[in-house]
Short mmCIF file of C-alpha atoms in Angstrom, two decimals:
data_model
loop_
_atom_site.label_atom_id
_atom_site.label_comp_id
_atom_site.label_asym_id
_atom_site.label_seq_id
_atom_site.Cartn_x
_atom_site.Cartn_y
_atom_site.Cartn_z
CA UNK A 1 27.60 2.05 -15.21
CA UNK A 2 23.88 2.34 -14.43
CA UNK A 3 23.33 3.79 -10.95
CA UNK A 4 19.56 3.41 -10.46
CA UNK A 5 18.57 0.14 -8.78
CA UNK A 6 14.82 0.80 -8.84
CA UNK A 7 14.48 1.08 -12.64
CA UNK A 8 16.53 -0.45 -15.44
CA UNK A 9 18.46 1.67 -17.92
CA UNK A 10 16.37 0.22 -20.75
CA UNK A 11 13.05 1.06 -19.09
CA UNK A 12 14.21 4.54 -18.10
CA UNK A 13 15.48 5.30 -21.60
CA UNK A 14 12.25 4.07 -23.18
CA UNK A 15 10.24 6.22 -20.77
CA UNK A 16 12.30 9.30 -21.65
CA UNK A 17 11.78 8.62 -25.35
CA UNK A 18 8.04 8.16 -24.80
CA UNK A 19 7.93 11.52 -22.98
CA UNK A 20 9.74 13.23 -25.85
CA UNK A 21 7.24 11.59 -28.20
CA UNK A 22 4.39 13.24 -26.26
CA UNK A 23 5.72 16.62 -27.38
CA UNK A 24 4.23 15.65 -30.75
CA UNK A 25 3.34 18.53 -33.05
CA UNK A 26 5.03 21.04 -30.75
CA UNK A 27 8.28 19.76 -32.28
CA UNK A 28 7.08 20.64 -35.78
CA UNK A 29 8.94 23.52 -37.37
CA UNK A 30 7.51 27.04 -37.16
CA UNK A 31 7.01 29.04 -40.31
CA UNK A 32 5.49 32.51 -40.31
CA UNK A 33 1.95 31.20 -40.80
CA UNK A 34 2.15 28.91 -37.78
CA UNK A 35 3.92 31.59 -35.75
CA UNK A 36 0.98 33.95 -36.28
CA UNK A 37 -1.77 31.33 -36.09
CA UNK A 38 -3.42 33.04 -33.10
CA UNK A 39 -2.20 36.51 -34.16
CA UNK A 40 0.68 37.75 -32.06
CA UNK A 41 0.71 41.14 -30.34
CA UNK A 42 3.24 43.21 -32.36
CA UNK A 43 3.31 46.01 -29.79
CA UNK A 44 4.27 43.62 -26.97
CA UNK A 45 6.89 41.94 -29.15
CA UNK A 46 8.55 45.27 -29.93
CA UNK A 47 8.40 46.44 -26.30
CA UNK A 48 9.95 43.14 -25.16
CA UNK A 49 12.68 43.31 -27.79
CA UNK A 50 13.67 46.83 -26.83
CA UNK A 51 13.31 46.66 -23.05
CA UNK A 52 15.14 43.33 -22.79
CA UNK A 53 17.75 44.52 -25.30
CA UNK A 54 17.21 41.47 -27.49
CA UNK A 55 17.86 40.98 -31.18
CA UNK A 56 15.02 40.12 -33.53
CA UNK A 57 16.39 36.57 -33.69
CA UNK A 58 16.28 36.26 -29.90
CA UNK A 59 12.81 37.74 -29.43
CA UNK A 60 11.29 35.63 -32.22
CA UNK A 61 12.99 32.54 -30.82
CA UNK A 62 11.61 33.35 -27.36
CA UNK A 63 8.09 33.74 -28.74
CA UNK A 64 8.33 30.41 -30.55
CA UNK A 65 9.55 28.81 -27.31
CA UNK A 66 6.62 30.38 -25.42
CA UNK A 67 4.12 29.00 -27.91
CA UNK A 68 5.68 25.54 -27.76
CA UNK A 69 5.87 25.63 -23.98
CA UNK A 70 2.20 26.39 -23.30
CA UNK A 71 1.15 22.73 -23.15
CA UNK A 72 4.45 21.09 -22.25
CA UNK A 73 3.49 20.77 -18.57
CA UNK A 74 1.10 17.99 -19.57
CA UNK A 75 3.99 16.15 -21.20
CA UNK A 76 6.13 16.46 -18.08
CA UNK A 77 3.16 15.30 -16.03
CA UNK A 78 3.23 12.17 -18.17
CA UNK A 79 6.90 11.70 -17.27
CA UNK A 80 6.29 12.11 -13.52
CA UNK A 81 3.30 9.77 -13.48
CA UNK A 82 4.15 6.99 -15.91
CA UNK A 83 7.66 6.34 -14.59
CA UNK A 84 6.06 4.53 -11.63
CA UNK A 85 4.80 1.76 -13.89
CA UNK A 86 8.41 0.51 -13.89
CA UNK A 87 8.90 0.64 -10.11
CA UNK A 88 8.13 -2.43 -8.00
CA UNK A 89 4.87 -2.23 -6.07
CA UNK A 90 3.51 0.63 -8.17
CA UNK A 91 0.70 0.48 -10.69
CA UNK A 92 -0.37 3.24 -13.09
CA UNK A 93 -4.05 2.80 -14.06
CA UNK A 94 -5.27 3.71 -17.52
CA UNK A 95 -6.84 7.17 -17.66
CA UNK A 96 -10.20 7.21 -15.91
CA UNK A 97 -9.88 3.61 -14.70
CA UNK A 98 -9.66 2.25 -11.15
CA UNK A 99 -11.09 5.35 -9.55
CA UNK A 100 -9.11 7.73 -11.71
CA UNK A 101 -6.00 7.53 -9.48
CA UNK A 102 -2.69 8.47 -11.07
CA UNK A 103 -0.61 5.88 -9.21
CA UNK A 104 -1.48 3.04 -6.84
CA UNK A 105 1.28 1.71 -4.54
CA UNK A 106 0.91 -1.57 -2.68
CA UNK A 107 3.21 -3.33 -0.23
CA UNK A 108 2.05 -6.55 1.49
CA UNK A 109 4.65 -5.96 4.22
CA UNK A 110 3.05 -2.65 5.11
CA UNK A 111 3.69 1.02 4.32
CA UNK A 112 4.76 3.11 7.30
CA UNK A 113 3.65 6.73 7.46
CA UNK A 114 5.42 9.50 9.42
CA UNK A 115 2.75 9.54 12.15
CA UNK A 116 3.26 5.83 12.89
CA UNK A 117 0.27 4.56 10.90
CA UNK A 118 0.76 1.47 8.76
CA UNK A 119 -1.33 0.72 5.66
CA UNK A 120 -0.88 -1.66 2.76
CA UNK A 121 -1.98 0.50 -0.15
CA UNK A 122 -1.59 4.17 -1.15
CA UNK A 123 -3.76 5.92 -3.74
CA UNK A 124 -2.07 8.88 -5.40
CA UNK A 125 -3.28 12.04 -7.08
CA UNK A 126 -0.33 13.79 -8.76
CA UNK A 127 0.09 17.48 -9.47
CA UNK A 128 2.94 19.20 -11.28
CA UNK A 129 3.08 22.20 -8.96
CA UNK A 130 1.83 23.04 -5.49
CA UNK A 131 -0.24 26.04 -6.61
CA UNK A 132 -2.07 24.52 -9.59
CA UNK A 133 -5.29 23.68 -7.70
CA UNK A 134 -7.89 26.28 -6.81
CA UNK A 135 -10.03 25.83 -3.70
CA UNK A 136 -12.84 24.08 -5.59
CA UNK A 137 -10.45 21.59 -7.18
CA UNK A 138 -8.71 20.96 -3.86
CA UNK A 139 -12.04 20.37 -2.14
CA UNK A 140 -13.16 17.94 -4.82
CA UNK A 141 -9.88 16.02 -4.57
CA UNK A 142 -10.08 15.85 -0.77
CA UNK A 143 -13.66 14.49 -0.92
CA UNK A 144 -12.52 11.85 -3.44
CA UNK A 145 -9.84 10.78 -0.96
CA UNK A 146 -12.32 10.74 1.94
CA UNK A 147 -14.58 8.43 -0.05
CA UNK A 148 -11.67 6.10 -0.75
CA UNK A 149 -10.92 5.86 2.97
CA UNK A 150 -14.58 5.02 3.66
CA UNK A 151 -14.37 2.14 1.19
CA UNK A 152 -10.97 0.86 2.34
CA UNK A 153 -9.76 1.13 5.92
CA UNK A 154 -6.29 -0.21 5.04
CA UNK A 155 -5.16 2.61 2.77
CA UNK A 156 -3.88 6.16 2.66
CA UNK A 157 -4.36 8.82 0.00
CA UNK A 158 -1.57 11.11 -1.15
CA UNK A 159 -1.55 14.40 -3.01
CA UNK A 160 1.93 14.12 -4.57
CA UNK A 161 3.42 17.38 -5.89
CA UNK A 162 6.36 17.38 -8.29
CA UNK A 163 7.18 21.00 -7.40
CA UNK A 164 6.22 21.30 -3.75
CA UNK A 165 7.00 24.27 -1.52
CA UNK A 166 9.47 22.02 0.35
CA UNK A 167 10.29 18.37 0.93
CA UNK A 168 7.40 17.03 3.01
CA UNK A 169 5.06 14.19 3.93
CA UNK A 170 2.41 15.89 6.04
CA UNK A 171 -1.27 15.69 6.88
CA UNK A 172 -3.12 17.57 4.15
CA UNK A 173 -5.42 20.28 5.43
CA UNK A 174 -7.66 22.19 3.05
CA UNK A 175 -11.07 23.83 2.94
CA UNK A 176 -14.29 22.08 1.91
CA UNK A 177 -17.54 24.09 1.96
CA UNK A 178 -15.75 26.88 3.87
CA UNK A 179 -14.72 24.45 6.61
CA UNK A 180 -11.12 23.45 7.32
CA UNK A 181 -10.71 19.69 7.05
CA UNK A 182 -7.89 17.18 7.42
CA UNK A 183 -7.19 13.51 8.04
CA UNK A 184 -3.97 11.78 9.05
CA UNK A 185 -4.33 9.27 6.18
CA UNK A 186 -4.84 12.01 3.60
CA UNK A 187 -1.38 13.43 3.07
CA UNK A 188 0.44 16.07 1.06
CA UNK A 189 3.71 14.64 -0.18
CA UNK A 190 6.58 16.09 -2.21
CA UNK A 191 7.83 13.96 -5.10
CA UNK A 192 11.19 13.20 -3.47
CA UNK A 193 9.41 11.80 -0.40
CA UNK A 194 7.17 9.63 -2.57
CA UNK A 195 10.18 8.24 -4.44
CA UNK A 196 11.79 7.46 -1.07
CA UNK A 197 8.66 5.65 0.12
CA UNK A 198 8.20 3.42 -2.94
CA UNK A 199 11.88 2.63 -3.51
CA UNK A 200 13.12 2.48 0.07
CA UNK A 201 15.93 4.86 -0.92
CA UNK A 202 15.91 8.31 0.65
CA UNK A 203 17.78 9.92 -2.27
CA UNK A 204 16.09 7.99 -5.09
CA UNK A 205 14.63 11.13 -6.69
CA UNK A 206 18.01 12.87 -6.50
CA UNK A 207 19.70 9.91 -8.19
CA UNK A 208 17.07 9.94 -10.96
CA UNK A 209 17.66 13.67 -11.53
CA UNK A 210 21.41 13.10 -11.79
CA UNK A 211 21.11 10.59 -14.67
CA UNK A 212 18.21 12.34 -16.42
CA UNK A 213 20.16 14.98 -18.44
CA UNK A 214 22.48 12.45 -20.06
CA UNK A 215 19.62 10.07 -20.86
CA UNK A 216 17.57 12.87 -22.43
CA UNK A 217 20.60 13.97 -24.48
CA UNK A 218 21.20 10.42 -25.66
CA UNK A 219 17.53 10.02 -26.60
CA UNK A 220 17.47 13.33 -28.47
CA UNK A 221 20.66 12.39 -30.34
CA UNK A 222 19.09 9.09 -31.41
CA UNK A 223 15.83 10.79 -32.42
CA UNK A 224 17.47 13.88 -33.94
CA UNK A 225 16.27 13.44 -37.50
CA UNK A 226 12.64 13.28 -36.41
CA UNK A 227 12.48 15.88 -33.63
CA UNK A 228 14.82 18.77 -34.44
CA UNK A 229 12.68 21.65 -35.75
CA UNK A 230 13.90 23.98 -38.48
CA UNK A 231 12.12 27.25 -37.79
CA UNK A 232 12.01 29.77 -40.64
CA UNK A 233 10.14 32.66 -38.99
CA UNK A 234 13.01 35.12 -38.69
CA UNK A 235 14.16 34.43 -42.28
CA UNK A 236 10.64 35.08 -43.57
CA UNK A 237 10.33 38.29 -41.54
CA UNK A 238 13.65 39.57 -42.87
CA UNK A 239 12.58 38.72 -46.42
CA UNK A 240 9.40 40.75 -45.90
CA UNK A 241 11.44 43.58 -44.38
CA UNK A 242 13.56 43.84 -47.51
CA UNK A 243 10.42 44.54 -49.53
CA UNK A 244 9.66 47.59 -47.41
CA UNK A 245 10.82 51.01 -48.60
CA UNK A 246 12.49 51.60 -45.25
CA UNK A 247 16.24 52.17 -44.92
CA UNK A 248 16.36 51.46 -41.17
CA UNK A 249 16.67 47.66 -40.97
CA UNK A 250 15.27 47.52 -37.43
CA UNK A 251 12.20 49.52 -38.39
CA UNK A 252 11.77 47.45 -41.56
CA UNK A 253 11.60 44.24 -39.51
CA UNK A 254 9.29 46.00 -37.05
CA UNK A 255 7.01 46.84 -39.97
CA UNK A 256 6.99 43.16 -41.01
CA UNK A 257 6.01 42.27 -37.44
CA UNK A 258 3.32 44.98 -37.39
CA UNK A 259 1.82 43.46 -40.53
CA UNK A 260 1.24 40.16 -38.69
CA UNK A 261 -1.29 41.76 -36.38
CA UNK A 262 -2.25 44.99 -38.09
CA UNK A 263 -2.17 44.09 -41.80
CA UNK A 264 -5.80 45.16 -42.33
CA UNK A 265 -5.61 48.29 -40.16
CA UNK A 266 -5.73 51.79 -41.62
CA UNK A 267 -2.30 52.90 -42.80
CA UNK A 268 -0.86 49.38 -42.70
CA UNK A 269 -3.04 47.81 -45.39
CA UNK A 270 -1.51 50.04 -48.07
CA UNK A 271 1.88 48.46 -47.25
#
């Protein structure tokens, strides 16, 4: 039985599948050539393996995960932003359109803010995490919001953070040109509070989180043939290790790893 009243099971499932699709080439299998595309640091890999008491399989798997994970935040940003296209009253502009806002929320009956203000439209800038903006970026975003308020006196502007320091809907105060600034209609809002505002359900974000794992699992099961990678890095490293004249298997694999970064270095190139 579907438990979310603010989005249909079909729309939510399609959105999850679209997010998985954004992973794109990161789901491609890793062979040794791709693994070493940017030349790994063999010394770090061997330190990590030993200090963390990992096997070669575990440390190679972790490195592959790290390489895949580097740009995944953008994909999750897509999930957080684009889900609002399915929620009543919300509109997700195309990239760079309509002022470059991530989400626009309108309610003809009025949108009540914690300080008692009532507006009819909210313009949203979304961030994945509370600490991803430096002072220059924060200042630029605040000025953008100020300009929006100058052009529309019936709106508020939100900085919505998926991973906020705490649940909040507060006046955003930041620094612009070394001066502390703030405005009651420019607000810093955690994602759960934004869900509550647009859906009218205080625990809407919690409910979404509760159904998300099963929907992702179902989507992955349906897409399995096209998204499950078959990494061959550790097999290729072990094959190279067997060609070394080294009896110690651990050192033989270490030599194969050394060759990834140091293959042209003195001493190594003769191997």
